[in-house]
Coordinates of C-alpha atoms in Angstrom, one line a residue:
M99 CA 199.9 23.4 104.6
E100 CA 198.3 20.1 103.4
K101 CA 198.1 19.6 99.7
N102 CA 195.7 17.9 97.3
Y103 CA 196.9 16.0 94.3
F104 CA 194.6 15.5 91.3
V105 CA 195.0 12.9 88.6
Q106 CA 193.2 13.7 85.4
S107 CA 192.5 11.2 82.6
T108 CA 192.2 12.3 79.0
T109 CA 191.0 8.9 77.6
A110 CA 187.5 7.6 78.0
H111 CA 187.8 3.8 77.8
R112 CA 191.4 2.8 78.2
Q113 CA 192.4 1.6 81.6
W114 CA 195.1 2.3 84.2
T115 CA 196.1 -0.8 86.1
L116 CA 196.3 0.5 89.6
R117 CA 197.1 -2.8 91.2
S118 CA 200.2 -3.4 89.0
L119 CA 201.2 0.2 89.7
L120 CA 201.1 -0.2 93.5
K121 CA 202.6 -3.8 93.8
P122 CA 206.2 -2.7 93.1
I123 CA 205.9 0.1 95.6
I124 CA 204.6 -2.1 98.4
S125 CA 207.2 -4.9 97.7
R126 CA 210.2 -2.6 98.0
E127 CA 212.2 -2.2 101.2
E128 CA 212.1 1.6 101.1
F129 CA 208.3 1.4 101.4
R130 CA 208.4 -1.0 104.2
N131 CA 210.4 1.5 106.2
H132 CA 208.2 4.3 105.2
P133 CA 206.5 6.1 108.1
A134 CA 203.1 5.6 106.6
I135 CA 203.4 1.8 106.7
K136 CA 201.7 1.9 110.1
L137 CA 198.6 2.6 108.0
K138 CA 197.1 0.7 105.2
F139 CA 198.3 2.2 101.9
I140 CA 194.8 2.5 100.5
N141 CA 193.9 4.6 103.6
H142 CA 197.0 6.7 103.1
V143 CA 195.5 7.6 99.7
Q144 CA 192.0 8.8 100.4
Y145 CA 189.9 8.0 97.4
I146 CA 187.2 10.2 96.1
H147 CA 185.8 9.4 92.7
L148 CA 184.0 11.8 90.5
L149 CA 182.7 10.6 87.2
T150 CA 181.7 13.4 84.7
R151 CA 179.7 12.9 81.6
G152 CA 178.9 14.9 78.5
I153 CA 182.4 15.3 77.1
T154 CA 183.3 11.6 77.1
K155 CA 186.1 12.2 79.6
F156 CA 186.6 10.8 83.0
L157 CA 188.0 12.9 85.9
L158 CA 189.6 10.8 88.6
S159 CA 190.6 12.8 91.7
W160 CA 192.8 11.6 94.5
V161 CA 192.9 13.7 97.6
L162 CA 195.9 13.0 99.8
Q163 CA 195.4 14.1 103.3
K164 CA 199.1 13.6 104.1
Q165 CA 202.0 14.9 102.1
P166 CA 203.3 11.9 100.3
C167 CA 207.0 11.2 100.3
K168 CA 209.2 12.0 97.2
F169 CA 209.7 8.2 96.7
C170 CA 206.0 7.6 96.2
L171 CA 205.5 10.4 93.6
E172 CA 208.7 9.6 91.7
H173 CA 207.6 5.9 91.5
L174 CA 204.2 6.8 90.2
H175 CA 205.7 9.1 87.5
R176 CA 208.1 6.4 86.5
R177 CA 205.6 3.6 86.3
E178 CA 203.0 5.8 84.4
K179 CA 205.6 6.8 81.8
K180 CA 206.3 3.2 81.0
K181 CA 202.6 2.4 81.0
T182 CA 201.8 5.3 78.6
Q183 CA 204.5 4.0 76.2
S184 CA 203.2 0.5 76.2
E185 CA 199.6 1.5 75.9
S186 CA 200.2 3.1 72.4
F187 CA 200.7 -0.4 71.0
R188 CA 197.6 -2.0 72.5
C189 CA 194.5 -2.5 70.5
K190 CA 191.4 -1.1 72.2
C191 CA 189.3 -4.0 71.1
S192 CA 191.3 -6.4 73.3
Q193 CA 191.1 -4.3 76.5
T194 CA 188.6 -6.7 78.1
E195 CA 191.1 -9.5 77.9
N196 CA 193.3 -7.7 80.5
N197 CA 190.7 -5.8 82.5
R198 CA 190.7 -8.4 85.3
E199 CA 193.8 -6.7 86.7
A200 CA 192.3 -3.2 86.5
F201 CA 191.1 -3.0 90.0
L202 CA 192.3 -2.0 93.4
E203 CA 190.8 -3.1 96.7
D204 CA 189.9 -0.4 99.2
G205 CA 189.8 -0.8 102.9
S206 CA 186.2 -2.2 102.9
G207 CA 187.0 -4.9 100.4
R208 CA 185.4 -3.1 97.5
L209 CA 187.2 -2.9 94.2
V210 CA 187.7 0.5 92.5
N211 CA 188.7 0.7 88.9
G212 CA 191.0 3.4 87.7
L213 CA 190.4 4.7 84.2
A214 CA 193.4 6.9 83.8
N215 CA 196.3 6.7 81.4
N216 CA 198.1 10.0 81.1
L217 CA 198.6 11.2 84.6
N218 CA 199.5 14.8 85.5
F219 CA 200.5 15.3 89.1
Q220 CA 199.8 18.9 90.1
N221 CA 200.6 20.4 93.5
V222 CA 197.4 22.3 94.1
L223 CA 196.7 24.2 97.4
G224 CA 193.6 22.8 99.0
Q225 CA 191.6 22.7 102.2
P226 CA 191.7 20.0 104.8
L227 CA 189.7 16.9 103.8
K228 CA 186.1 16.8 105.1
N229 CA 183.8 13.9 105.6
E230 CA 180.3 13.7 104.1
N231 CA 178.8 15.6 107.0
G232 CA 181.1 18.5 106.5
N233 CA 183.3 17.8 109.6
L234 CA 187.1 18.0 109.4
L235 CA 188.9 14.7 109.5
S236 CA 191.4 14.4 112.3
D237 CA 194.9 13.1 112.0
D238 CA 193.7 9.6 112.5
G239 CA 190.9 10.2 110.0
L240 CA 192.9 8.1 107.5
T241 CA 191.6 5.0 109.3
A242 CA 188.0 6.3 109.4
P243 CA 185.2 3.9 108.4
T244 CA 184.7 3.8 104.7
S245 CA 181.1 4.8 105.1
N246 CA 182.4 8.3 105.9
I247 CA 184.4 8.3 102.6
F248 CA 182.0 6.5 100.3
G249 CA 178.6 8.2 100.3
A250 CA 175.5 7.1 98.2
N251 CA 176.8 9.0 95.2
S252 CA 180.1 7.2 95.5
I253 CA 178.3 3.9 95.1
E254 CA 176.9 5.2 91.8
D255 CA 180.3 6.4 90.7
E256 CA 181.9 3.1 91.5
A257 CA 179.1 1.3 89.6
W258 CA 179.7 3.5 86.5
T259 CA 183.4 2.8 86.7
L260 CA 182.8 -0.9 86.9
L261 CA 180.3 -0.9 84.1
H262 CA 182.7 0.9 81.7
A263 CA 185.4 -1.6 82.7
S264 CA 183.1 -4.4 81.4
I265 CA 182.7 -3.0 77.9
V266 CA 183.8 -5.3 75.0
H267 CA 185.1 -3.8 71.8
Y268 CA 185.0 -5.3 68.3
C269 CA 187.1 -3.6 65.6
G270 CA 187.6 -0.6 67.8
N271 CA 183.9 -0.1 68.6
P272 CA 182.0 -1.0 71.8
V273 CA 179.5 -3.8 71.2
G274 CA 178.4 -5.0 74.7
T275 CA 179.5 -5.8 78.2
I276 CA 180.8 -9.0 79.6
A277 CA 178.7 -11.0 82.1
A278 CA 181.1 -10.6 85.0
N279 CA 184.5 -9.2 85.7
D280 CA 185.6 -11.1 88.8
P281 CA 189.4 -10.9 89.3
S282 CA 189.2 -13.3 92.2
N283 CA 187.9 -16.2 90.0
S284 CA 190.3 -17.5 87.3
N285 CA 187.7 -19.9 85.9
T286 CA 185.7 -17.6 83.7
L287 CA 183.5 -20.3 82.1
N288 CA 181.3 -18.2 79.8
Y289 CA 181.2 -15.2 82.1
D290 CA 183.6 -13.4 79.7
Q291 CA 181.0 -13.4 77.0
V292 CA 178.3 -10.8 76.1
F293 CA 174.9 -12.3 76.9
I294 CA 171.8 -10.8 75.2
R295 CA 169.6 -10.9 78.4
D296 CA 172.5 -9.7 80.6
F297 CA 173.2 -6.7 78.4
I298 CA 169.7 -5.3 78.6
P299 CA 170.1 -3.4 81.9
S300 CA 173.6 -2.3 80.7
G301 CA 172.1 -1.0 77.4
I302 CA 169.3 0.8 79.2
A303 CA 171.9 2.4 81.6
F304 CA 173.9 3.7 78.6
L305 CA 170.7 5.0 76.9
L306 CA 169.7 6.9 80.0
K307 CA 173.2 8.5 80.1
G308 CA 173.1 9.4 76.4
D309 CA 175.6 6.8 75.3
Y310 CA 173.7 5.5 72.2
E311 CA 176.6 4.1 70.2
I312 CA 177.2 0.9 72.2
V313 CA 173.5 0.0 72.1
R314 CA 173.2 0.7 68.4
N315 CA 176.3 -1.5 67.7
F316 CA 175.0 -4.3 70.0
I317 CA 171.6 -4.3 68.1
L318 CA 173.2 -4.5 64.7
H319 CA 175.9 -7.0 65.4
T320 CA 173.6 -9.4 67.2
L321 CA 171.2 -9.1 64.2
Q322 CA 174.0 -10.3 61.9
L323 CA 174.5 -13.3 64.2
Q324 CA 170.8 -14.2 63.8
S325 CA 171.3 -15.5 60.3
W326 CA 174.2 -17.7 61.2
E327 CA 173.9 -21.4 60.6
K328 CA 173.4 -23.1 63.9
T329 CA 173.3 -26.9 64.5
M330 CA 173.5 -29.3 67.3
D331 CA 173.9 -33.0 66.6
C332 CA 172.9 -32.4 62.9
H333 CA 169.7 -30.5 63.9
S334 CA 169.1 -26.9 63.1
P335 CA 166.7 -24.8 65.2
G336 CA 164.4 -22.1 63.8
Q337 CA 166.0 -19.5 61.5
G338 CA 164.9 -16.5 63.6
L339 CA 166.7 -17.7 66.8
M340 CA 168.9 -15.1 68.4
P341 CA 172.1 -16.3 70.2
A342 CA 172.3 -16.6 73.9
S343 CA 175.7 -14.9 73.9
F344 CA 178.8 -14.1 71.8
K345 CA 182.5 -13.6 72.3
V346 CA 185.0 -11.5 70.5
R347 CA 187.9 -13.7 69.4
T348 CA 191.2 -12.9 67.6
V349 CA 192.0 -15.4 64.9
P350 CA 194.7 -15.7 62.2
L351 CA 193.9 -14.1 58.9
D352 CA 193.5 -16.5 56.0
G353 CA 196.7 -16.5 53.8
D354 CA 198.8 -14.5 56.3
E355 CA 200.2 -16.2 59.4
D356 CA 201.4 -13.0 61.0
A357 CA 198.1 -11.1 60.6
T358 CA 195.0 -11.5 62.7
E359 CA 191.4 -10.4 62.7
E360 CA 188.6 -10.2 65.2
V361 CA 185.5 -12.3 64.8
L362 CA 182.2 -12.7 66.7
D363 CA 181.7 -16.2 68.0
P364 CA 178.1 -16.8 68.9
D365 CA 176.6 -19.4 71.2
F366 CA 173.0 -20.4 70.3
G367 CA 172.8 -22.9 73.2
E368 CA 174.9 -25.6 71.6
A369 CA 177.7 -25.0 74.0
A370 CA 175.6 -23.9 77.0
I371 CA 175.3 -26.0 80.2
G372 CA 172.4 -28.4 79.5
R373 CA 172.1 -27.2 75.9
V374 CA 169.2 -24.9 76.8
A375 CA 167.5 -22.9 74.1
P376 CA 167.7 -19.0 74.4
V377 CA 164.1 -18.4 73.7
D378 CA 164.1 -15.0 75.5
S379 CA 167.0 -13.6 73.6
G380 CA 165.0 -12.5 70.6
L381 CA 162.3 -11.1 72.8
W382 CA 164.7 -9.0 74.8
W383 CA 166.4 -7.8 71.5
I384 CA 163.0 -6.4 70.2
I385 CA 162.4 -4.7 73.6
L386 CA 165.8 -3.0 73.6
L387 CA 165.4 -2.0 69.9
R388 CA 162.2 -0.1 70.8
A389 CA 163.9 1.4 73.8
Y390 CA 166.8 2.6 71.7
G391 CA 164.5 4.4 69.2
K392 CA 162.3 6.0 71.9
C393 CA 165.3 7.2 74.0
S394 CA 167.7 8.3 71.3
G395 CA 165.0 9.6 68.8
D396 CA 166.9 7.6 66.1
T397 CA 164.2 5.5 64.3
S398 CA 166.5 4.9 61.3
V399 CA 167.8 1.7 62.9
Q400 CA 164.4 0.1 63.3
E401 CA 163.4 1.2 59.8
R402 CA 166.4 -0.5 58.2
I403 CA 165.4 -3.4 55.9
D404 CA 167.7 -5.9 57.7
V405 CA 166.3 -4.9 61.1
Q406 CA 162.7 -5.1 59.8
T407 CA 163.5 -8.6 58.5
G408 CA 165.1 -9.6 61.8
I409 CA 161.9 -8.6 63.7
K410 CA 159.7 -10.6 61.2
M411 CA 162.0 -13.7 61.6
I412 CA 161.6 -13.6 65.4
L413 CA 157.8 -13.2 65.1
K414 CA 157.5 -16.0 62.5
L415 CA 159.3 -18.3 64.9
C416 CA 157.1 -17.4 67.8
L417 CA 153.8 -17.3 65.9
A418 CA 154.3 -20.6 64.1
D419 CA 151.3 -23.0 64.4
G420 CA 151.8 -26.1 66.4
F421 CA 149.9 -28.7 68.4
D422 CA 149.4 -26.4 71.4
M423 CA 145.8 -25.5 72.4
F424 CA 146.9 -22.3 74.3
P425 CA 147.9 -18.9 72.9
T426 CA 150.9 -18.8 75.2
L427 CA 154.3 -19.8 74.0
L428 CA 155.3 -23.4 74.6
V429 CA 159.0 -23.7 75.6
T430 CA 161.4 -26.2 77.2
D431 CA 162.9 -25.9 80.7
G432 CA 165.7 -23.4 81.2
S433 CA 164.8 -21.2 78.2
C434 CA 164.9 -17.8 80.0
M435 CA 166.6 -16.2 82.9
I436 CA 166.1 -19.4 84.8
D437 CA 168.4 -21.4 82.5
R438 CA 168.6 -24.6 84.5
R439 CA 166.1 -27.3 85.2
M440 CA 163.6 -25.8 87.6
G441 CA 160.2 -27.3 86.4
I442 CA 159.2 -24.3 84.3
H443 CA 158.8 -26.2 81.0
G444 CA 155.5 -25.5 79.3
H445 CA 154.1 -22.0 79.5
P446 CA 156.3 -20.1 82.0
L447 CA 155.0 -16.6 83.0
E448 CA 158.4 -14.9 82.3
I449 CA 158.4 -16.0 78.6
Q450 CA 154.7 -15.0 78.2
A451 CA 155.2 -11.5 79.6
L452 CA 158.3 -10.9 77.4
F453 CA 156.5 -12.4 74.4
Y454 CA 153.5 -10.1 74.9
S455 CA 155.8 -7.1 75.3
A456 CA 157.7 -8.0 72.2
L457 CA 154.5 -8.4 70.2
L458 CA 153.4 -4.9 71.2
C459 CA 156.9 -3.4 70.5
S460 CA 157.0 -5.1 67.1
R461 CA 153.5 -3.9 66.1
E462 CA 154.8 -0.4 66.9
M463 CA 158.0 -0.6 64.9
L464 CA 157.0 -2.7 61.9
T465 CA 156.6 -0.7 58.7
P466 CA 153.1 -1.1 57.3
E467 CA 153.1 -2.8 53.9
E468 CA 150.7 -5.0 51.9
A469 CA 152.9 -8.0 52.3
S470 CA 152.8 -7.7 56.1
A471 CA 149.0 -7.7 56.4
D472 CA 148.8 -11.4 57.5
L473 CA 151.5 -10.8 60.0
F474 CA 149.7 -7.9 61.6
R475 CA 146.5 -9.9 61.7
A476 CA 148.2 -12.9 63.4
L477 CA 150.0 -10.5 65.8
N478 CA 146.8 -8.8 66.9
N479 CA 144.8 -12.0 67.3
R480 CA 147.6 -13.4 69.5
L481 CA 147.7 -10.3 71.7
V482 CA 143.9 -10.5 72.3
A483 CA 144.0 -14.2 73.1
M484 CA 147.1 -14.0 75.3
S485 CA 145.8 -11.1 77.4
F486 CA 142.5 -12.9 78.1
H487 CA 144.3 -16.2 78.8
I488 CA 146.9 -14.8 81.3
R489 CA 144.5 -12.4 83.1
E490 CA 141.8 -15.1 83.5
Y491 CA 143.7 -18.3 84.2
Y492 CA 147.0 -17.2 85.7
W493 CA 145.7 -14.8 88.3
I494 CA 145.6 -16.0 91.9
D495 CA 144.4 -14.1 95.0
M496 CA 142.5 -15.2 98.1
K497 CA 139.2 -15.1 96.3
K498 CA 140.5 -17.2 93.4
L499 CA 142.2 -19.6 95.7
N500 CA 138.9 -20.2 97.5
E501 CA 137.3 -20.9 94.1
I502 CA 140.0 -23.5 93.2
Y503 CA 139.5 -25.1 96.6
R504 CA 135.9 -25.7 95.7
Y505 CA 136.5 -26.8 92.2
K506 CA 134.5 -29.7 90.7
T507 CA 136.7 -32.0 88.6
E508 CA 136.2 -34.1 85.5
E509 CA 133.9 -31.6 83.9
Y510 CA 133.1 -32.2 80.2
S511 CA 131.3 -29.2 78.6
F512 CA 131.9 -26.0 76.9
D513 CA 130.8 -24.2 80.0
A514 CA 133.1 -25.9 82.5
V515 CA 134.3 -23.8 85.3
N516 CA 137.4 -25.9 86.0
K517 CA 138.6 -25.9 82.3
F518 CA 142.0 -27.3 83.0
N519 CA 140.8 -30.0 85.4
I520 CA 142.8 -28.6 88.3
Y521 CA 142.5 -30.8 91.4
P522 CA 141.9 -28.9 94.7
D523 CA 144.5 -31.1 96.4
Q524 CA 147.1 -29.4 94.3
I525 CA 146.9 -26.3 96.4
P526 CA 150.1 -26.4 98.4
P527 CA 149.8 -26.0 102.2
W528 CA 152.3 -23.1 102.2
L529 CA 150.1 -21.0 99.9
V530 CA 147.1 -21.2 102.2
E531 CA 149.0 -19.6 105.0
W532 CA 151.1 -17.3 102.7
M533 CA 148.4 -15.6 100.7
P534 CA 147.5 -12.2 102.1
R535 CA 144.0 -10.9 102.2
R536 CA 145.0 -8.0 100.1
G537 CA 146.9 -8.4 96.8
G538 CA 147.6 -11.2 94.4
Y539 CA 149.9 -12.4 91.6
L540 CA 150.2 -14.3 88.4
I541 CA 151.2 -17.9 88.9
G542 CA 154.3 -19.3 87.3
N543 CA 152.8 -21.8 84.8
L544 CA 149.6 -23.4 83.6
Q545 CA 149.1 -26.7 81.9
P546 CA 146.4 -29.4 81.8
A547 CA 145.8 -30.5 85.4
H548 CA 148.8 -28.5 86.6
M549 CA 149.2 -25.0 88.2
D550 CA 152.6 -23.9 89.3
F551 CA 151.7 -21.7 92.3
R552 CA 155.2 -20.3 92.8
F553 CA 155.7 -16.5 92.7
F554 CA 158.2 -15.6 89.9
S555 CA 159.3 -12.0 90.2
L556 CA 160.5 -11.2 86.7
G557 CA 157.3 -12.6 85.1
N558 CA 155.0 -10.6 87.4
L559 CA 157.0 -7.4 87.1
W560 CA 157.1 -7.6 83.3
A561 CA 153.4 -8.3 83.2
I562 CA 152.9 -4.9 84.9
I563 CA 155.4 -3.2 82.5
S564 CA 153.9 -4.7 79.4
S565 CA 150.2 -4.2 80.5
L566 CA 149.7 -8.0 80.2
A567 CA 148.2 -7.6 83.7
T568 CA 145.2 -5.3 84.2
T569 CA 145.5 -2.1 86.1
D570 CA 143.9 -3.6 89.1
Q571 CA 146.0 -6.7 88.9
S572 CA 149.2 -4.6 88.6
H573 CA 148.4 -2.7 91.8
A574 CA 147.5 -6.0 93.5
I575 CA 150.9 -7.4 92.5
L576 CA 152.7 -4.5 94.0
D577 CA 150.5 -4.7 97.1
F578 CA 151.5 -8.4 97.3
I579 CA 155.2 -7.6 97.1
D580 CA 154.8 -4.9 99.8
A581 CA 152.9 -7.3 102.0
K582 CA 155.4 -10.1 101.6
W583 CA 158.5 -7.8 101.9
S584 CA 160.2 -9.9 104.5
D585 CA 160.0 -12.9 102.1
L586 CA 160.5 -11.4 98.7
V587 CA 163.0 -8.7 99.5
A588 CA 164.4 -9.4 103.0
G589 CA 168.2 -8.6 103.0
M590 CA 168.5 -8.0 99.3
P591 CA 166.0 -7.4 96.5
L592 CA 164.7 -9.5 94.9
K593 CA 163.7 -13.2 95.1
I594 CA 163.8 -14.8 91.7
C595 CA 161.0 -17.1 92.8
Y596 CA 159.3 -18.1 96.0
P597 CA 159.2 -20.5 97.7
A598 CA 162.2 -22.8 97.1
L599 CA 161.9 -26.4 96.1
E600 CA 163.0 -28.6 98.9
G601 CA 163.4 -32.3 99.8
E602 CA 161.9 -34.9 97.5
E603 CA 160.4 -32.1 95.3
W604 CA 163.8 -30.6 94.8
R605 CA 165.3 -34.0 93.9
I606 CA 162.6 -34.8 91.4
I607 CA 162.2 -31.5 89.7
T608 CA 165.8 -30.2 89.5
G609 CA 167.4 -33.6 89.2
S610 CA 169.3 -33.0 92.5
D611 CA 171.0 -29.9 91.0
P612 CA 173.8 -29.0 93.4
K613 CA 173.7 -25.4 92.2
N614 CA 170.0 -25.0 92.7
T615 CA 169.8 -26.2 96.2
P616 CA 167.0 -24.7 98.3
W617 CA 167.2 -20.9 98.7
S618 CA 170.2 -20.7 96.3
Y619 CA 170.7 -19.5 92.7
H620 CA 167.4 -20.0 90.7
N621 CA 165.8 -21.9 93.5
G622 CA 164.8 -19.1 95.8
G623 CA 167.9 -17.0 95.5
S624 CA 167.9 -13.2 95.6
W625 CA 169.1 -11.4 92.4
P626 CA 170.0 -7.7 92.7
T627 CA 169.5 -7.2 88.9
L628 CA 165.8 -7.5 89.4
L629 CA 165.9 -4.1 91.1
W630 CA 165.5 -2.3 87.8
Q631 CA 162.4 -4.2 86.7
L632 CA 160.8 -3.5 90.1
T633 CA 161.6 0.2 89.6
V634 CA 160.1 0.3 86.1
A635 CA 156.9 -1.4 87.3
C636 CA 156.6 0.9 90.4
I637 CA 157.1 4.0 88.3
K638 CA 154.5 2.8 85.8
M639 CA 151.9 2.4 88.5
K640 CA 153.0 5.7 90.2
R641 CA 154.2 4.0 93.3
P642 CA 158.0 4.7 93.3
E643 CA 158.2 4.6 97.1
I644 CA 158.3 0.8 96.9
A645 CA 161.3 0.9 94.5
E646 CA 163.0 3.6 96.6
K647 CA 162.6 1.4 99.7
A648 CA 164.2 -1.6 97.8
I649 CA 167.1 0.5 96.5
K650 CA 167.9 1.6 100.1
V651 CA 168.0 -2.1 101.1
A652 CA 170.4 -2.9 98.3
E653 CA 172.7 0.1 99.0
R654 CA 173.4 -1.2 102.5
R655 CA 175.6 -3.9 101.3
I656 CA 175.8 -4.5 97.5
A657 CA 178.9 -2.4 97.0
T658 CA 180.6 -3.7 100.1
D659 CA 179.8 -7.3 99.0
K660 CA 181.5 -6.5 95.6
W661 CA 178.3 -6.6 93.5
P662 CA 177.6 -10.3 93.6
E663 CA 175.5 -12.2 91.0
Y664 CA 173.0 -13.5 93.6
Y665 CA 172.5 -14.1 97.3
D666 CA 171.6 -17.3 99.2
T667 CA 169.4 -18.3 102.1
K668 CA 165.8 -17.5 102.8
G669 CA 166.6 -14.0 104.0
A670 CA 169.4 -13.3 101.5
R671 CA 172.0 -13.2 104.3
F672 CA 174.9 -14.9 102.4
I673 CA 176.5 -14.1 99.1
G674 CA 175.7 -17.0 96.7
K675 CA 178.0 -20.0 97.1
Q676 CA 178.9 -19.9 93.4
A677 CA 178.1 -16.2 92.8
R678 CA 180.5 -14.2 90.7
H679 CA 181.6 -10.8 92.1
F680 CA 181.3 -7.7 89.9
Q681 CA 178.4 -9.2 88.0
T682 CA 177.6 -6.7 85.3
W683 CA 173.9 -6.8 85.4
S684 CA 173.9 -6.5 89.2
I685 CA 175.8 -3.2 88.6
A686 CA 173.7 -2.1 85.7
G687 CA 170.4 -3.0 87.4
Y688 CA 171.3 -0.7 90.4
L689 CA 172.3 2.1 88.0
V690 CA 169.1 1.9 86.0
A691 CA 167.0 1.9 89.2
K692 CA 168.7 5.1 90.4
L693 CA 168.5 6.8 87.1
L694 CA 164.8 6.1 86.7
I695 CA 163.9 7.2 90.2
A696 CA 165.7 10.5 89.4
N697 CA 163.9 10.7 86.0
P698 CA 160.7 8.7 86.1
N699 CA 159.6 9.9 82.6
A700 CA 162.4 7.9 81.1
A701 CA 160.7 4.7 82.0
N702 CA 158.3 5.3 79.1
M703 CA 160.8 3.7 76.7
L704 CA 160.2 0.4 78.4
V705 CA 156.5 0.6 79.3
N706 CA 153.7 -0.7 77.0
V707 CA 150.4 1.2 77.4
E708 CA 147.2 -0.8 77.3
D709 CA 145.8 -0.6 73.8
A710 CA 142.1 0.5 73.6
E711 CA 141.6 -1.3 70.3
L712 CA 142.8 -4.5 71.7
M713 CA 140.6 -4.1 74.7
N714 CA 137.6 -3.6 72.5
A715 CA 138.4 -6.8 70.6
L716 CA 138.9 -8.6 73.9
S717 CA 135.6 -7.4 75.2
F718 CA 133.9 -8.6 72.0
A719 CA 135.5 -12.0 72.4
L720 CA 134.3 -12.4 76.0
T721 CA 130.7 -11.6 75.1
A722 CA 130.7 -13.9 72.2
N723 CA 129.0 -17.3 72.6
P724 CA 131.7 -19.9 73.4
R725 CA 129.6 -22.7 72.0
R726 CA 129.3 -21.1 68.6
K727 CA 130.3 -23.2 65.7
R728 CA 133.9 -22.4 64.7
L729 CA 134.3 -21.1 61.2
R730 CA 136.5 -23.0 58.8
K731 CA 139.8 -21.1 58.3
G732 CA 140.7 -20.1 54.8
P733 CA 143.8 -21.5 53.1
K734 CA 147.0 -21.1 55.2
Q735 CA 149.0 -18.0 54.2
S736 CA 152.6 -17.7 55.1
F737 CA 154.2 -14.5 56.3
I738 CA 156.3 -12.9 53.6
I739 CA 159.8 -11.9 54.9

């Protein structure tokens, strides 16, 4: 009778290096003469992965359709015994330094991570192995297509395994996830660091699964980094700036050459390519802080004095007065997810949507006190001004496009229709043909005499989530995505922007950036991580069928392609030319999308509901006379932090 063999793990986060386990077996002469050598070894060992939650223990099951030889089992026992002895001397905090070897390729090219240490081989009587349709596998079923072995649930199981393998520990506690864990690329650059923006989908995935500790640790440790001294060429940026990323390093202990300690080494942009400023880091941090409180029910974190101070420092930095005439946040190029030169300097939509969401989240979490009255007043005024500005001037649909086409220019009056002196000739030819009759979107940027008509996915999706867009506009954006599915989704969701910069425009705007060539990376590339933002937006507008359709598109190939960072070409046909495999936020983005579709109410921790009080204030502002004499402001009052 055929037998099944089960491998049980008793440790949650330590890893079992399957590849190093199997290499000695495959290299030995006895194995080469083994009858099963006619088949690939990974097909000899049929892999079914079951990940259980709730008791912080992983159950990894191997079902062997064929009776393995005595040599195989003895070697596994011998290798595991040595492994268990050596593991007891390893610090958990440094596990991510060695997790690049913790993978095993299956027949389809996907990597599967084993999370087992103490293996107990049990000979258990079982039934013949069946495929996902319930049919018995034949003798040659070992070479069956992997689609029969890996169902949709197995993709999720694999994703969870990979996500846990990316966890970084600091002093024995989980504090984040590395950006990518690609064993095929030895040049890690900064992909072995914990990025603030990259961790957001990971953190939300952990929250949805009830793993609150890692998110809490991440919030508090990054808060400590906020107050670090940060300089570049003798210049120090604003005090409330959050780092772009951090890395756990082991350094010698002062006064003792033999002892070491772990430290967090942050990067505020002074080491980043192009020295770009991480403007969005603080905004994402506030959004995650609110999500943690809503999901876990633990509001003690956001009520802490140091956390309240951290929120105020970020707001003070963002609400500071400047020369700008607009209520939107003025930033340099490359200050958000698009962190290379792409012509988004000024007032990019992505930053404005995150800023608006962070303002609403902050207002909800800040403790009311007399000293914060001025801060609340400034916050509310900015929310009203921003919502009007974005909804009125960033919106584009066929009707608005026709209005711009008929604009008069050089208007000088308070009642000017063309307030920003936009020339009709700026309307790009591609937009005239591309704009559908139904639907619309928020443009990418607005400055004097300049409108960036490109469609930026993250900014539009987060405008829906944060209620920066009106209800009608939010539905129109989803209508637009649905109408332009072949362009924005195509072979993999979702285009980061559309269309790509090409020719002379690409050379001038990107500086001939070889990484941002047309339809690659930030210049029209497709990013799987955007799947979770699309899902939240669709759930908020009660249109989950759009997200479900996108998830099905992603499931066709994302696991087989080894969870790449991004895809190239207009139809997302190729894995990105410089894309990392096993990109953590691609993995986490898929998991969050699946979890939210299964439990739509959980999306409330990310959604901002339109505020009736703000809408009343906005209505009053719209009906007021724009030509009224402006009142002199009282003496400037600083925010007390």
